[in-house]
Amino acid sequence: MAGSRRKSPGITPDILLRAYSIGLFPMAESADDPEIFWVEPELRGVLPLDHFHVSRSLAKTVRRNPFEIRFDHAFDQVIAACAEETFGRPSTWINRTIRSLYSTLFDMGHAHTVEAWDGDELVGGLYGVSLGSAFFGESMFSRRTDASKICLVHLVERLRERGFTLLDTQFTTEHLKTFGAVDVAKADYALMLAAAMESPHLKF
C-alpha cells in the first residue's frame, strides 16, 4: 500500500473528521484486529464528478429502475454488509471500532449511505463521509447484479445536485476506472481537498 501509514492509539469522531480534512483516512488490518492506522496514499483515487462515465448497458439498466434507491435509511446494515467476508473478498479492513465510529458520524450528519432495495431486502449499497464539499467513498457491496454500480450512479447524481466538488475514492481499481476514476498525486490532491474544505458543509 503506497503512501505513509501510522498507528492511531486513540480516535474519536472529531479526530476522524479532522483527519479527513487533511487527507488521512483510517483502516484496520482485519476485522478482528482492534488496531487502527492512518493511511495517506502517494496516489489518491478521485472520481471527477464532471467526467463520470456510465456505460451504455449500465445506463439502460438504471433506466429500468430494478431497485428502490434509498439514502441514509439503514446505515448500520450497509456498513455491516460492507464488512462481510465474501468469496471475492475473504478479509476486510472494517473492524468493530471503525463500525462504531462511522455509526456516530452518521448520527452527526457526516456519514451517509446509498442503498438498493428489492422489496424489504437490502441488495446493495455504499457508504462514505461528507465534509465541506467533499464526499469520501469508503466501501460498497452488492448482492445482486449491478446493485452497487447503480448506487454509485445515484451517488454521483446527488453530489452534482447538491454542489459537491470532490468525490474521493481513496484508491483506484480497474472497476472504478471504468467510471472515470483517476490517480492524483498527493500534492495535487491536497489542493483539491483544501478547496473542498473551504466550502460550508453541504447537505447530503
Short mmCIF file of N, CA and C in Angstrom, two decimals, residues 105-185:
data_model
loop_
_atom_site.label_atom_id
_atom_site.label_comp_id
_atom_site.label_asym_id
_atom_site.label_seq_id
_atom_site.Cartn_x
_atom_site.Cartn_y
_atom_site.Cartn_z
N LEU A 105 -20.60 9.04 13.29
CA LEU A 105 -20.55 10.07 12.24
C LEU A 105 -21.89 10.17 11.52
N PHE A 106 -22.55 9.04 11.34
CA PHE A 106 -23.88 9.05 10.73
C PHE A 106 -24.85 9.85 11.59
N ASP A 107 -24.82 9.63 12.90
CA ASP A 107 -25.69 10.38 13.82
C ASP A 107 -25.37 11.87 13.79
N MET A 108 -24.12 12.22 13.48
CA MET A 108 -23.68 13.61 13.42
C MET A 108 -23.98 14.27 12.08
N GLY A 109 -24.44 13.47 11.09
CA GLY A 109 -24.74 14.01 9.77
C GLY A 109 -23.55 14.05 8.84
N HIS A 110 -22.49 13.28 9.15
CA HIS A 110 -21.29 13.29 8.32
C HIS A 110 -21.05 11.96 7.60
N ALA A 111 -21.79 10.92 7.91
CA ALA A 111 -21.67 9.65 7.19
C ALA A 111 -23.00 9.34 6.53
N HIS A 112 -22.93 8.77 5.33
CA HIS A 112 -24.16 8.61 4.54
C HIS A 112 -24.12 7.30 3.75
N THR A 113 -25.30 6.88 3.35
CA THR A 113 -25.43 5.67 2.54
C THR A 113 -26.28 5.93 1.31
N VAL A 114 -26.01 5.15 0.29
CA VAL A 114 -26.91 4.99 -0.85
C VAL A 114 -27.22 3.50 -0.90
N GLU A 115 -28.49 3.16 -0.94
CA GLU A 115 -28.91 1.77 -0.77
C GLU A 115 -29.82 1.31 -1.90
N ALA A 116 -29.65 0.07 -2.31
CA ALA A 116 -30.53 -0.56 -3.31
C ALA A 116 -31.38 -1.61 -2.59
N TRP A 117 -32.67 -1.47 -2.72
CA TRP A 117 -33.60 -2.38 -2.05
C TRP A 117 -34.46 -3.11 -3.08
N ASP A 118 -34.69 -4.39 -2.81
CA ASP A 118 -35.64 -5.19 -3.58
C ASP A 118 -36.73 -5.61 -2.59
N GLY A 119 -37.81 -4.85 -2.57
CA GLY A 119 -38.82 -5.08 -1.54
C GLY A 119 -38.24 -4.74 -0.18
N ASP A 120 -38.26 -5.69 0.74
CA ASP A 120 -37.72 -5.48 2.08
C ASP A 120 -36.28 -5.95 2.20
N GLU A 121 -35.65 -6.32 1.09
CA GLU A 121 -34.29 -6.86 1.13
C GLU A 121 -33.27 -5.83 0.65
N LEU A 122 -32.25 -5.59 1.46
CA LEU A 122 -31.15 -4.73 1.07
C LEU A 122 -30.20 -5.54 0.19
N VAL A 123 -30.06 -5.14 -1.07
CA VAL A 123 -29.30 -5.96 -2.02
C VAL A 123 -28.02 -5.30 -2.51
N GLY A 124 -27.77 -4.07 -2.10
CA GLY A 124 -26.54 -3.40 -2.48
C GLY A 124 -26.48 -2.03 -1.84
N GLY A 125 -25.28 -1.48 -1.79
CA GLY A 125 -25.16 -0.16 -1.20
C GLY A 125 -23.73 0.30 -1.07
N LEU A 126 -23.58 1.52 -0.63
CA LEU A 126 -22.27 2.09 -0.36
C LEU A 126 -22.41 3.09 0.78
N TYR A 127 -21.26 3.40 1.40
CA TYR A 127 -21.28 4.43 2.43
C TYR A 127 -20.02 5.27 2.31
N GLY A 128 -20.11 6.47 2.88
CA GLY A 128 -18.96 7.36 2.86
C GLY A 128 -19.17 8.52 3.80
N VAL A 129 -18.24 9.45 3.77
CA VAL A 129 -18.22 10.59 4.69
C VAL A 129 -18.30 11.88 3.89
N SER A 130 -19.13 12.81 4.35
CA SER A 130 -19.21 14.13 3.71
C SER A 130 -18.63 15.17 4.65
N LEU A 131 -17.87 16.09 4.07
CA LEU A 131 -17.25 17.16 4.84
C LEU A 131 -16.96 18.31 3.88
N GLY A 132 -17.42 19.51 4.20
CA GLY A 132 -17.27 20.62 3.26
C GLY A 132 -18.02 20.28 1.99
N SER A 133 -17.34 20.39 0.84
CA SER A 133 -17.95 19.99 -0.43
C SER A 133 -17.31 18.71 -0.97
N ALA A 134 -16.77 17.91 -0.05
CA ALA A 134 -16.14 16.64 -0.43
C ALA A 134 -16.95 15.46 0.08
N PHE A 135 -16.94 14.38 -0.70
CA PHE A 135 -17.51 13.12 -0.25
C PHE A 135 -16.41 12.07 -0.38
N PHE A 136 -16.14 11.37 0.73
CA PHE A 136 -15.09 10.37 0.77
C PHE A 136 -15.74 8.99 0.75
N GLY A 137 -15.68 8.32 -0.39
CA GLY A 137 -16.27 7.00 -0.51
C GLY A 137 -15.47 5.99 0.28
N GLU A 138 -16.15 5.15 1.05
CA GLU A 138 -15.46 4.20 1.91
C GLU A 138 -15.54 2.76 1.38
N SER A 139 -16.73 2.26 1.17
CA SER A 139 -16.86 0.87 0.74
C SER A 139 -18.23 0.67 0.11
N MET A 140 -18.34 -0.41 -0.65
CA MET A 140 -19.63 -0.76 -1.26
C MET A 140 -19.78 -2.27 -1.28
N PHE A 141 -21.00 -2.72 -1.46
CA PHE A 141 -21.26 -4.16 -1.55
C PHE A 141 -22.41 -4.38 -2.53
N SER A 142 -22.49 -5.60 -3.02
CA SER A 142 -23.55 -5.94 -3.97
C SER A 142 -23.97 -7.39 -3.78
N ARG A 143 -25.26 -7.59 -3.67
CA ARG A 143 -25.80 -8.95 -3.58
C ARG A 143 -26.64 -9.30 -4.81
N ARG A 144 -26.78 -8.34 -5.70
CA ARG A 144 -27.47 -8.56 -6.97
C ARG A 144 -26.66 -7.89 -8.07
N THR A 145 -26.80 -8.38 -9.27
CA THR A 145 -26.06 -7.83 -10.40
C THR A 145 -26.30 -6.33 -10.53
N ASP A 146 -25.21 -5.58 -10.59
CA ASP A 146 -25.21 -4.12 -10.83
C ASP A 146 -25.76 -3.30 -9.67
N ALA A 147 -26.08 -3.91 -8.53
CA ALA A 147 -26.70 -3.14 -7.44
C ALA A 147 -25.78 -2.03 -6.94
N SER A 148 -24.50 -2.34 -6.68
CA SER A 148 -23.60 -1.30 -6.18
C SER A 148 -23.28 -0.28 -7.25
N LYS A 149 -23.21 -0.71 -8.51
CA LYS A 149 -22.96 0.22 -9.61
C LYS A 149 -24.09 1.24 -9.72
N ILE A 150 -25.31 0.77 -9.59
CA ILE A 150 -26.47 1.66 -9.66
C ILE A 150 -26.44 2.65 -8.49
N CYS A 151 -26.03 2.18 -7.32
CA CYS A 151 -25.90 3.08 -6.17
C CYS A 151 -24.85 4.16 -6.44
N LEU A 152 -23.76 3.80 -7.09
CA LEU A 152 -22.72 4.77 -7.42
C LEU A 152 -23.26 5.82 -8.38
N VAL A 153 -24.03 5.40 -9.36
CA VAL A 153 -24.64 6.36 -10.30
C VAL A 153 -25.52 7.35 -9.54
N HIS A 154 -26.33 6.84 -8.62
CA HIS A 154 -27.21 7.73 -7.85
C HIS A 154 -26.42 8.62 -6.90
N LEU A 155 -25.30 8.12 -6.38
CA LEU A 155 -24.45 8.95 -5.53
C LEU A 155 -23.92 10.14 -6.32
N VAL A 156 -23.39 9.89 -7.50
CA VAL A 156 -22.83 10.98 -8.32
C VAL A 156 -23.91 11.98 -8.69
N GLU A 157 -25.08 11.51 -9.06
CA GLU A 157 -26.18 12.43 -9.37
C GLU A 157 -26.50 13.32 -8.17
N ARG A 158 -26.54 12.73 -7.00
CA ARG A 158 -26.88 13.50 -5.80
C ARG A 158 -25.78 14.51 -5.47
N LEU A 159 -24.53 14.11 -5.58
CA LEU A 159 -23.42 15.03 -5.30
C LEU A 159 -23.42 16.21 -6.27
N ARG A 160 -23.70 15.93 -7.53
CA ARG A 160 -23.79 17.02 -8.52
C ARG A 160 -24.92 17.98 -8.16
N GLU A 161 -26.08 17.42 -7.82
CA GLU A 161 -27.24 18.26 -7.49
C GLU A 161 -26.97 19.15 -6.29
N ARG A 162 -26.21 18.63 -5.33
CA ARG A 162 -26.00 19.36 -4.08
C ARG A 162 -24.77 20.28 -4.12
N GLY A 163 -24.04 20.27 -5.23
CA GLY A 163 -22.91 21.18 -5.36
C GLY A 163 -21.58 20.68 -4.83
N PHE A 164 -21.44 19.38 -4.62
CA PHE A 164 -20.17 18.82 -4.17
C PHE A 164 -19.12 18.97 -5.28
N THR A 165 -17.87 19.09 -4.86
CA THR A 165 -16.78 19.31 -5.83
C THR A 165 -15.76 18.18 -5.87
N LEU A 166 -15.76 17.31 -4.86
CA LEU A 166 -14.73 16.26 -4.78
C LEU A 166 -15.35 14.94 -4.36
N LEU A 167 -15.12 13.91 -5.16
CA LEU A 167 -15.50 12.54 -4.80
C LEU A 167 -14.21 11.73 -4.69
N ASP A 168 -13.82 11.47 -3.46
CA ASP A 168 -12.58 10.77 -3.14
C ASP A 168 -12.88 9.27 -3.05
N THR A 169 -12.13 8.45 -3.81
CA THR A 169 -12.32 7.00 -3.74
C THR A 169 -11.16 6.32 -3.00
N GLN A 170 -10.25 7.11 -2.45
CA GLN A 170 -9.08 6.64 -1.71
C GLN A 170 -8.06 5.97 -2.63
N PHE A 171 -8.44 4.88 -3.26
CA PHE A 171 -7.59 4.20 -4.23
C PHE A 171 -8.39 4.00 -5.51
N THR A 172 -7.72 3.73 -6.60
CA THR A 172 -8.42 3.36 -7.83
C THR A 172 -8.35 1.85 -8.00
N THR A 173 -9.37 1.31 -8.62
CA THR A 173 -9.40 -0.10 -9.01
C THR A 173 -9.79 -0.14 -10.49
N GLU A 174 -9.59 -1.27 -11.11
CA GLU A 174 -9.99 -1.38 -12.51
C GLU A 174 -11.49 -1.14 -12.64
N HIS A 175 -12.25 -1.58 -11.65
CA HIS A 175 -13.69 -1.36 -11.65
C HIS A 175 -14.02 0.13 -11.63
N LEU A 176 -13.39 0.87 -10.73
CA LEU A 176 -13.66 2.31 -10.62
C LEU A 176 -13.16 3.07 -11.84
N LYS A 177 -12.08 2.59 -12.44
CA LYS A 177 -11.55 3.28 -13.62
C LYS A 177 -12.53 3.25 -14.79
N THR A 178 -13.39 2.23 -14.83
CA THR A 178 -14.39 2.18 -15.91
C THR A 178 -15.39 3.32 -15.77
N PHE A 179 -15.51 3.89 -14.56
CA PHE A 179 -16.40 5.04 -14.34
C PHE A 179 -15.67 6.37 -14.49
N GLY A 180 -14.36 6.32 -14.71
CA GLY A 180 -13.59 7.55 -14.89
C GLY A 180 -12.66 7.90 -13.75
N ALA A 181 -12.51 7.01 -12.76
CA ALA A 181 -11.62 7.29 -11.63
C ALA A 181 -10.18 7.43 -12.10
N VAL A 182 -9.45 8.34 -11.47
CA VAL A 182 -8.06 8.60 -11.83
C VAL A 182 -7.21 8.66 -10.56
N ASP A 183 -5.91 8.45 -10.74
CA ASP A 183 -4.95 8.61 -9.65
C ASP A 183 -4.43 10.04 -9.67
N VAL A 184 -4.41 10.67 -8.50
CA VAL A 184 -3.96 12.04 -8.37
C VAL A 184 -2.77 12.07 -7.41
N ALA A 185 -1.71 12.77 -7.77
CA ALA A 185 -0.55 12.89 -6.90
C ALA A 185 -0.94 13.57 -5.60
#
